[in-house]
Structure formats: C-alpha cells, structure tokens
PDB file of C-alpha atoms in Angstrom:
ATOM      1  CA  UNK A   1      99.933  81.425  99.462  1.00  0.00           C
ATOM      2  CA  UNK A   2     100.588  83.858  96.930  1.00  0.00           C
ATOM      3  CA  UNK A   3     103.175  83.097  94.342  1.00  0.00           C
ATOM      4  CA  UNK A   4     105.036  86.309  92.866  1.00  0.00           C
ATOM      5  CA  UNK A   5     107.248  85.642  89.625  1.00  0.00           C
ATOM      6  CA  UNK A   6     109.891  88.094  88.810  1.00  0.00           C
ATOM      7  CA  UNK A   7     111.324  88.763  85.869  1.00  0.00           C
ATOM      8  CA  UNK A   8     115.100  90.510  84.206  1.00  0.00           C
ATOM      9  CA  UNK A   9     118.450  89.523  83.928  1.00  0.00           C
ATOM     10  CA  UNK A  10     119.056  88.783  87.204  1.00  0.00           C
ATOM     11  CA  UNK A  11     121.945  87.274  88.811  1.00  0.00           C
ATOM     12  CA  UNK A  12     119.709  85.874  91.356  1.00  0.00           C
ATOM     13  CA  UNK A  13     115.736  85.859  91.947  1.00  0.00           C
ATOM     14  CA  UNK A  14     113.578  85.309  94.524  1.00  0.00           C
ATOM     15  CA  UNK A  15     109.829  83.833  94.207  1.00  0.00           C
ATOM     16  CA  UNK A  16     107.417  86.736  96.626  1.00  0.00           C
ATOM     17  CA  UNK A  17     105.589  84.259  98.650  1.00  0.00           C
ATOM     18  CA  UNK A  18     103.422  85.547 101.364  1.00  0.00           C
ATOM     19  CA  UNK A  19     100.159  84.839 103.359  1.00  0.00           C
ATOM     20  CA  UNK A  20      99.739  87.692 104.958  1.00  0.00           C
ATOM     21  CA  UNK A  21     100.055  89.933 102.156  1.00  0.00           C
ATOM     22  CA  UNK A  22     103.486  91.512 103.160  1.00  0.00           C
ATOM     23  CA  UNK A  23     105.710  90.646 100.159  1.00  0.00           C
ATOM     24  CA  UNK A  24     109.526  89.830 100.697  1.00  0.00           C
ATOM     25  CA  UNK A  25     111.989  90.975  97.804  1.00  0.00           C
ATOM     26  CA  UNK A  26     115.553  91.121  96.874  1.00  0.00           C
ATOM     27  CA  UNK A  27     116.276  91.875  93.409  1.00  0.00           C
ATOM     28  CA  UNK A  28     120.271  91.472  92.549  1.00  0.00           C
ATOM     29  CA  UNK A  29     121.094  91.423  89.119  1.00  0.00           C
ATOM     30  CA  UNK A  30     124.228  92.522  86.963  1.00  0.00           C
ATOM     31  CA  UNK A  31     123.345  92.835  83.183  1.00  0.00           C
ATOM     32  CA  UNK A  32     121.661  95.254  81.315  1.00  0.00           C
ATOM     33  CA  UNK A  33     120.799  98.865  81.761  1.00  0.00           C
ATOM     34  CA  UNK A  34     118.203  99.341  84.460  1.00  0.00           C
ATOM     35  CA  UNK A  35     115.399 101.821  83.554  1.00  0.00           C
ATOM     36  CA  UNK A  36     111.944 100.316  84.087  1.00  0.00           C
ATOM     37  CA  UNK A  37     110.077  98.678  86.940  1.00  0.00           C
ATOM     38  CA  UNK A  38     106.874  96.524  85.849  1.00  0.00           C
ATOM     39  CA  UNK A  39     104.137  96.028  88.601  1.00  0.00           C
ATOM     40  CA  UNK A  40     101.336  94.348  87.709  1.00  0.00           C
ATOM     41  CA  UNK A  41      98.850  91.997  89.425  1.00  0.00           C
ATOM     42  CA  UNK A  42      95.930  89.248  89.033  1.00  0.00           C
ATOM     43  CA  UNK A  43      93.220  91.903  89.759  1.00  0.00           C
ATOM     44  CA  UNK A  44      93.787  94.905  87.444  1.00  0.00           C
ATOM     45  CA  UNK A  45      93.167  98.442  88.533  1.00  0.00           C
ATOM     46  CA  UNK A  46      94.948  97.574  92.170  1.00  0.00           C
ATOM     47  CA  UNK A  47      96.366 100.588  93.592  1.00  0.00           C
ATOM     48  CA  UNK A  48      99.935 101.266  93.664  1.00  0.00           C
ATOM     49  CA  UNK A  49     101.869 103.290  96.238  1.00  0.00           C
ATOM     50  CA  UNK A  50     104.873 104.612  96.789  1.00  0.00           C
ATOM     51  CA  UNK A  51     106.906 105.421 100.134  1.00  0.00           C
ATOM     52  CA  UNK A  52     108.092 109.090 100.432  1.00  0.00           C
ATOM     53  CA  UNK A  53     109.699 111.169 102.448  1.00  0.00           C
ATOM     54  CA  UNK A  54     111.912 111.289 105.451  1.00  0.00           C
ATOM     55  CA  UNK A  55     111.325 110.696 108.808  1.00  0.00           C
ATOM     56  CA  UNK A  56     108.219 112.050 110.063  1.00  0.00           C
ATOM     57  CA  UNK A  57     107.508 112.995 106.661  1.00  0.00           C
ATOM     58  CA  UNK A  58     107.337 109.917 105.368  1.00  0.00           C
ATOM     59  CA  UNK A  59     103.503 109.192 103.202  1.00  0.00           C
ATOM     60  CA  UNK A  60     102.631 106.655 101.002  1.00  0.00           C
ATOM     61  CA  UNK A  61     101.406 108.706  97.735  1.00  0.00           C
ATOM     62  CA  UNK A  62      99.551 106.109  94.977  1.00  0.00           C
ATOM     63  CA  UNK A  63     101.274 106.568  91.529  1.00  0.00           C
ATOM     64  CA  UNK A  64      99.296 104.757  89.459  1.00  0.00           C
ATOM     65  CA  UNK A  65      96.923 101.136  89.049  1.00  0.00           C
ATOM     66  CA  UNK A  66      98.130  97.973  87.899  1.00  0.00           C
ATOM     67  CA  UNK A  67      99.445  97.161  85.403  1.00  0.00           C
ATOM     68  CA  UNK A  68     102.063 100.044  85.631  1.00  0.00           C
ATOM     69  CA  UNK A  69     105.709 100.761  84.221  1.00  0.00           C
ATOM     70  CA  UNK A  70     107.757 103.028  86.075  1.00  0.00           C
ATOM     71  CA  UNK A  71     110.528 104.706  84.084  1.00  0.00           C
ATOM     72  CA  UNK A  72     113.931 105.486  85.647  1.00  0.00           C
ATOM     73  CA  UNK A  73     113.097 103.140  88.738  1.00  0.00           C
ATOM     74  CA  UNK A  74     116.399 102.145  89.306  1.00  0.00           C
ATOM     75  CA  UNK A  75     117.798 103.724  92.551  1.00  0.00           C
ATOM     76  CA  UNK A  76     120.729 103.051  95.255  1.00  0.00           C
ATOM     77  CA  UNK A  77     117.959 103.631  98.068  1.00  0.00           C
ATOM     78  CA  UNK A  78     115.807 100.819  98.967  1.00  0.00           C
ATOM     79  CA  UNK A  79     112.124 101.635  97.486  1.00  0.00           C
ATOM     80  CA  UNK A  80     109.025 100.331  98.839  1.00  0.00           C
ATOM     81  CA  UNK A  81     105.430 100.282  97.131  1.00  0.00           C
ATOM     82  CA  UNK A  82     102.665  99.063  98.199  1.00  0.00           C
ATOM     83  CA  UNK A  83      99.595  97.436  96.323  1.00  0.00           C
ATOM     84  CA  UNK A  84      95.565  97.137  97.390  1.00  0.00           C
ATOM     85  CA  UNK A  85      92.296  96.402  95.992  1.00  0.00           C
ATOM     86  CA  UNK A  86      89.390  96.624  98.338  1.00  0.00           C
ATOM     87  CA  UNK A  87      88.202  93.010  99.530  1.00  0.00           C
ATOM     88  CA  UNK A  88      91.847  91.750  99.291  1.00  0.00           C
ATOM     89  CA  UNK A  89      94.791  91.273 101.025  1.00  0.00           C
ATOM     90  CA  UNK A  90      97.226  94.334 100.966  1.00  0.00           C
ATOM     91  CA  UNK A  91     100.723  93.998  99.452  1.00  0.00           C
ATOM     92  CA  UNK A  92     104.056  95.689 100.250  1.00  0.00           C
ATOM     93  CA  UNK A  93     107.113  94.991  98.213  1.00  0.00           C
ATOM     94  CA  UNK A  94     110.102  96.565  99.391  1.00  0.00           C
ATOM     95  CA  UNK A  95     113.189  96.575  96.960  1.00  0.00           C
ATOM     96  CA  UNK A  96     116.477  96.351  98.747  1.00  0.00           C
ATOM     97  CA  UNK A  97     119.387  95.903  96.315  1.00  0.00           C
ATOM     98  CA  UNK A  98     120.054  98.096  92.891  1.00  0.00           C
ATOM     99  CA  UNK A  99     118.631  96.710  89.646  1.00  0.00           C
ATOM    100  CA  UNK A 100     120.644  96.506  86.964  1.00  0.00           C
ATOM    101  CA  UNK A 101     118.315  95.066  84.560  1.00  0.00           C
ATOM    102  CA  UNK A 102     114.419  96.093  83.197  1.00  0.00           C
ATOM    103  CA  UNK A 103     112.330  94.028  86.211  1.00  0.00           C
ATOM    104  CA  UNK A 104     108.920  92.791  86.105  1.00  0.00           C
ATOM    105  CA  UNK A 105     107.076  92.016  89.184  1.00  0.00           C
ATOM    106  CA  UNK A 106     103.697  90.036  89.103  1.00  0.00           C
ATOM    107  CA  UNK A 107     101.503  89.796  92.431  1.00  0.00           C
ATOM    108  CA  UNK A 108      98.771  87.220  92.950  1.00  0.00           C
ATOM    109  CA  UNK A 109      96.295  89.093  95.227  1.00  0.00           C
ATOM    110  CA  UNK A 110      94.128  86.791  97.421  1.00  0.00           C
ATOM    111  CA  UNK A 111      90.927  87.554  98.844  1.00  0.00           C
ATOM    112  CA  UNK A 112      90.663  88.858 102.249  1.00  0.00           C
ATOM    113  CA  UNK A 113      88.537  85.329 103.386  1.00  0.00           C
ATOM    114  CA  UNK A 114      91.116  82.941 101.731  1.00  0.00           C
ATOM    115  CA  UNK A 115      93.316  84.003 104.994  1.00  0.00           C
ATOM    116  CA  UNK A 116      91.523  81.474 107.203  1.00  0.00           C
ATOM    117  CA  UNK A 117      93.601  80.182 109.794  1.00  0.00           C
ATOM    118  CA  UNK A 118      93.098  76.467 109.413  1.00  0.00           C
ATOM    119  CA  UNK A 119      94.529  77.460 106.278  1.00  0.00           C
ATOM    120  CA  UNK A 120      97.357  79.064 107.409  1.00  0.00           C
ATOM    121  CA  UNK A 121      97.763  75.979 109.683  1.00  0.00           C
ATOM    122  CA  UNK A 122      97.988  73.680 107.288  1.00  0.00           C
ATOM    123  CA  UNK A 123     101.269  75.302 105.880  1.00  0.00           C
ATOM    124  CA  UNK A 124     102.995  75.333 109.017  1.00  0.00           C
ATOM    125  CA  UNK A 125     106.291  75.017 107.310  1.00  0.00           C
ATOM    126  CA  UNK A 126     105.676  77.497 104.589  1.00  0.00           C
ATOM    127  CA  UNK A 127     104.344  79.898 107.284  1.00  0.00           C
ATOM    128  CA  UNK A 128     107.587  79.553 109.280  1.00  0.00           C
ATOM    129  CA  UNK A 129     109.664  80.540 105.786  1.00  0.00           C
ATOM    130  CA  UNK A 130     107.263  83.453 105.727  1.00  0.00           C
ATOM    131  CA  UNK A 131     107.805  85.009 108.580  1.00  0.00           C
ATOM    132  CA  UNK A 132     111.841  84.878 108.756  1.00  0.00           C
ATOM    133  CA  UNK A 133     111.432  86.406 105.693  1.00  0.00           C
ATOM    134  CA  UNK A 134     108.773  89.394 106.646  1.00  0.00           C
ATOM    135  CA  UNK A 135     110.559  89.926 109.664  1.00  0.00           C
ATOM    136  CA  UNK A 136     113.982  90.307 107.798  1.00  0.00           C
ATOM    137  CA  UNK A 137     112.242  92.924 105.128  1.00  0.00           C
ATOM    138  CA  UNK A 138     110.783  94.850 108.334  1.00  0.00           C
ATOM    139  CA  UNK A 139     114.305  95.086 110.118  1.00  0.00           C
ATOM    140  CA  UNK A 140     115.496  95.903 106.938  1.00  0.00           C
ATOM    141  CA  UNK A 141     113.117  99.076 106.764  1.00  0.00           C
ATOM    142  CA  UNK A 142     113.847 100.366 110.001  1.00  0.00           C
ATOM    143  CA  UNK A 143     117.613 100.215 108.950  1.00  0.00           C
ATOM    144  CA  UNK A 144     116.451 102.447 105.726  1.00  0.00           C
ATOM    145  CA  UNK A 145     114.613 104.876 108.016  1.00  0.00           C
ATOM    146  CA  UNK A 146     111.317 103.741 106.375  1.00  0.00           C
ATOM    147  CA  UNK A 147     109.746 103.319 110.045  1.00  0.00           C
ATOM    148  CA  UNK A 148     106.194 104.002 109.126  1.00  0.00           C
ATOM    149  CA  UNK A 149     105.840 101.498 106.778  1.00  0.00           C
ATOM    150  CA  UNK A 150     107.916  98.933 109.023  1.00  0.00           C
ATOM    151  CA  UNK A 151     105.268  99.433 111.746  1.00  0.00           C
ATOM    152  CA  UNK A 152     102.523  98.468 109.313  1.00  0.00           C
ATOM    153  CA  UNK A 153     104.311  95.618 108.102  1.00  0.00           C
ATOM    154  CA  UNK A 154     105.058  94.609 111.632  1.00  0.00           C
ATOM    155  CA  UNK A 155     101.818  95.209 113.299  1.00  0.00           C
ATOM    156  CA  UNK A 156     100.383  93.499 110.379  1.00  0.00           C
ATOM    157  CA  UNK A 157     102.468  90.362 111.295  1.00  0.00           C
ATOM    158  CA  UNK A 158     101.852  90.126 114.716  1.00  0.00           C
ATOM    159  CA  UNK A 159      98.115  90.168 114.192  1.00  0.00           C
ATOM    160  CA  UNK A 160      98.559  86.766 112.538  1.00  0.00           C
ATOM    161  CA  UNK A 161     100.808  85.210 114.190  1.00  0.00           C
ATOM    162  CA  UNK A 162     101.375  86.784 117.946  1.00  0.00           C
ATOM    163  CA  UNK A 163     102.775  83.898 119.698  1.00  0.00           C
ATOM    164  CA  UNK A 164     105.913  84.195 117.674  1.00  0.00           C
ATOM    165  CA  UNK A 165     108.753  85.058 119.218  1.00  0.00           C
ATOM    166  CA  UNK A 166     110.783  86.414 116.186  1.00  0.00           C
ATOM    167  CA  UNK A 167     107.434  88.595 115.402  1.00  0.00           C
ATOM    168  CA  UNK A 168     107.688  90.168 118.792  1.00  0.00           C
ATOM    169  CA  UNK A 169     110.925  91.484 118.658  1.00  0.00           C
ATOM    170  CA  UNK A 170     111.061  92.995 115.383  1.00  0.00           C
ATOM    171  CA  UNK A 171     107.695  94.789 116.380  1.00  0.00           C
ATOM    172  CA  UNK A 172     109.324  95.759 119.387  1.00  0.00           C
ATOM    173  CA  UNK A 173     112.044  96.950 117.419  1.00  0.00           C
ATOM    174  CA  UNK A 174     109.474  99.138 115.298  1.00  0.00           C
ATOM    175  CA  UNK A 175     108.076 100.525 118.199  1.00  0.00           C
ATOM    176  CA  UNK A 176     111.240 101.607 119.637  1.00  0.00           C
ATOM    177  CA  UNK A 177     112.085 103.090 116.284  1.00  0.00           C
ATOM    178  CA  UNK A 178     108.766 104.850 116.044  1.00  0.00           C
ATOM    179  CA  UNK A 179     109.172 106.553 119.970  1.00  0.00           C
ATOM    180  CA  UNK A 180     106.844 104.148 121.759  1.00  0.00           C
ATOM    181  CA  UNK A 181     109.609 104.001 124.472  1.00  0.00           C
ATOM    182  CA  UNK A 182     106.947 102.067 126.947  1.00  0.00           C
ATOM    183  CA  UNK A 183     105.565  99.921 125.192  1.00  0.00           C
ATOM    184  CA  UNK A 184     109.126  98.885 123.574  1.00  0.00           C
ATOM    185  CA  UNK A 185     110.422  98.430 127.235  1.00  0.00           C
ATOM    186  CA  UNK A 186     107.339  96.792 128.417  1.00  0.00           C
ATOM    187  CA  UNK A 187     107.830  93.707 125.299  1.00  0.00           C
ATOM    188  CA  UNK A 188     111.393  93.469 125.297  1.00  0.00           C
ATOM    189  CA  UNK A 189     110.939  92.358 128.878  1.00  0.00           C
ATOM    190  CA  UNK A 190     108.460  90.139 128.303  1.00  0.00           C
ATOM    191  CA  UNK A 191     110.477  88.922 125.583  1.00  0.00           C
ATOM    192  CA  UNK A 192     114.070  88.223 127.486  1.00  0.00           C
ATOM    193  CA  UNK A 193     112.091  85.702 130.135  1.00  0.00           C
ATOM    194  CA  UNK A 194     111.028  83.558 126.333  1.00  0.00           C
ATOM    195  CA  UNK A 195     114.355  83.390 125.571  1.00  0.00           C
ATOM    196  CA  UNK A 196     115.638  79.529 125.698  1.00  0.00           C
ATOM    197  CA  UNK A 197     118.946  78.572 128.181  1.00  0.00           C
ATOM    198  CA  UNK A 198     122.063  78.822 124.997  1.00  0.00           C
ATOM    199  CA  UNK A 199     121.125  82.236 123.369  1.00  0.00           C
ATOM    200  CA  UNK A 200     123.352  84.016 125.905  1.00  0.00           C
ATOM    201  CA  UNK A 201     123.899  86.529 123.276  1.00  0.00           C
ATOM    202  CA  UNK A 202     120.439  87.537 122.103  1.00  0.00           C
ATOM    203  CA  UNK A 203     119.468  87.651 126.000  1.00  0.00           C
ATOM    204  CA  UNK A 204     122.612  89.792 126.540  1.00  0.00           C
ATOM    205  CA  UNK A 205     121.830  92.123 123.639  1.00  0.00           C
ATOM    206  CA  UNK A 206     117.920  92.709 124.760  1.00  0.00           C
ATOM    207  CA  UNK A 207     118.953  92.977 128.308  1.00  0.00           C
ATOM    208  CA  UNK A 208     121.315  96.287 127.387  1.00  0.00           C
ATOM    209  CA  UNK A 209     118.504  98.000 125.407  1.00  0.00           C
ATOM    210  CA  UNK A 210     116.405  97.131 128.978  1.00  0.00           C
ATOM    211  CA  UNK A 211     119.458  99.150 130.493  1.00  0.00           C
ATOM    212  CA  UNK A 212     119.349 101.395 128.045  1.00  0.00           C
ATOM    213  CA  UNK A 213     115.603 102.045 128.028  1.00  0.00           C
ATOM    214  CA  UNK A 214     115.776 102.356 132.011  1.00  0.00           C
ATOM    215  CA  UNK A 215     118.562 104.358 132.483  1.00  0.00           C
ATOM    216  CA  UNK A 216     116.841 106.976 129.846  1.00  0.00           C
ATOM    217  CA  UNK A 217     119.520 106.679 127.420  1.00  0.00           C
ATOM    218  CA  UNK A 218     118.404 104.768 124.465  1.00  0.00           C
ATOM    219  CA  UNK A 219     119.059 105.867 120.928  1.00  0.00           C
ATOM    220  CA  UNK A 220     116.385 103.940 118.767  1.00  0.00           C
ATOM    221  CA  UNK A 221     118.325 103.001 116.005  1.00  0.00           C
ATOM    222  CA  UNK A 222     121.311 101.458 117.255  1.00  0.00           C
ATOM    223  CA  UNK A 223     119.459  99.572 119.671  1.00  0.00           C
ATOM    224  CA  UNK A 224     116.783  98.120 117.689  1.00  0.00           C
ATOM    225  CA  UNK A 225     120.090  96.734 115.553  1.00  0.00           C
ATOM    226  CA  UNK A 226     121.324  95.098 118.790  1.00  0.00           C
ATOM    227  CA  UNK A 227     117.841  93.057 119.747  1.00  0.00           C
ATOM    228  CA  UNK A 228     118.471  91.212 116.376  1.00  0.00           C
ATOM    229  CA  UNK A 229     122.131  91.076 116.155  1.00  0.00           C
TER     230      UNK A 229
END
C-alpha cells in the first residue's frame, strides 16, 4: 500500500493510499497564500508530468524529476500530474479543490512485483477503500474534461480488479466519454443485468443511457453523469 503524507495549512487532509498506483487527492485548505506545489518521492529522479490541453489536445508533457517545486501552482481548475520511474508502479495525483496554502506532496513508489495479488488479497478491506476512491477521482476527471487521463486511470483499474462492479461503470463511463459508443453500450448492458433487486434508480439511470445509446442520441457527458448519479 503506498502511504502519501501531505503537507500545508490545510483545513482538511487526506493520506494518498493506493495499490494500484492511481493516487486519490483532495486538498482543501483556507490559510495562507498559495504559491508552491512540492512533489517529491521515495525514488528520486521519478518523472513528473503534467496534463495539458483540451479535448483532443490533451498530452501529458513531463516538467521536471522529483523532488520538484512548482511556483504559482495554485489554480481554480483541477490539475493532474503524473509520476513514473521505470520498474515501478505509475502514479497519478489529480488535485481537485483550490489550495490556499504552500502544499507538499510525498509519494512512496512501490515496485512493479510488490503488486502481487495474494497481496492485494490480503487487504481486502483496504482494497475496497481504494477503489471507491479511484473510481471517484476518475468520474471526477471526466467531469473536468480530462478524458484521456481518466481512461488510463480507469483501464488501469479494471486490469486489477475486473469483477468489480463500481470499476465497470466508471470505465464504461470513460469510454462513452472518449467516443467508444459500442463498446460503452455493449458494458452498460452487461452491467444493468448485475445490478441487485432495490437500486431501482441506478438500473433506471443506466437503462436511459441504453435508450439513449440505441436511439442514436447520446451526448457523452451528461450521460456518463447519470450512470453514477
């Protein structure tokens, strides 16, 4: 599992755990004059990217190795970097709220091996947190236009864990986003036969973007919102 520690005058904090590499953060703070973001991580000289771009135009463009300070960080978009080191496991760390305070973020990178699954088994629990959280970051992407690093994120999910229900949506979701119309359709009605007797609503919500989907009058973003609604 690796533990993340954050650091600022922050209202609230959240500890970056992850096993899959795909890092879940929320910074909210309220004190201080925001100006610098700190990334470091246990292996110096890990590349560190940054998500540009609109739309199709969206790259990740690497900015610098860890450790790294980036001046004026503070922004009302939601930013997204993404750090790797050859032999370990790739991290993303998207940034959803405003800082208001100098941040640090530390990463613990794990080798690529240390992602066994009897590991990963043994944390059932843990794993469970994980992935509400991943999948919340993901949807959270696609709401901020950042769809091609959602679809990483959420293809890298689903390769670890694709029996899970939540996991299949939101990767639906991301392919629906991205224009994989089909293959959206073709899991989303898979998924609506999974869904338990007392979710009325979530099977009423995936059934219209089935409609939707059939009827040839989908628009991506709205219904991607309704599947998790």
């Amino acid at each position: 599992m690796t533990k993340s520690k954050i650091h600022g005058k922050c209202s609230r904090t959240f500890l970056l755990l992850t096993l899959t590499g795909a890092v879940s953060s929320v910074l909210i703070c309220n004190s201080g004059q925001a100006s610098e973001l700190t990334l470091s991580a246990s292996e110096e000289g890990a590349t560190i990217h940054e998500l540009t771009g609109e739309g199709a135009n969206q790259k990740l463009v690497p900015i610098g190795k860890t450790p790294m300070t980036i001046k004026d960080a503070d922004s009302s978009e939601t930013k997204l970097y993404k750090i790797e080191k050859p032999g370990f496991a790739t991290v993303y760390i998207p940034i959803t709220s405003r800082m208001k305070a100098n941040t640090s973020i530390a990463v613990t990178l794990k080798k690529n091996q240390e992602w066994a699954p009897s590991d990963i088994e043994k944390r059932s629990l843990e794993t469970a947190e994980e992935i509400v959280d991943q999948v919340y970051s993901i949807q959270s992407l696609l709401d901020s236009r950042k769809t091609a690093e959602a679809m990483a994120m959420a293809e890298t999910l689903r390769g670890l864990h694709p029996s899970s229900f939540s996991v299949r949506l939101v990767y639906a979701n991301a392919l629906l986003v991205s224009g994989e119309v089909n293959k959206a359709q073709s899991l989303y009605t898979s998924l609506i036969t999974e869904i338990p007797p007392g979710r009325a609503s979530m099977k009423s919500s995936i059934q219209k973007i089935i409609n939707r989907l059939s009827g040839g009058r989908s628009t991506a973003s709205s219904n991607s919102r309704e599947g998790t609604n």
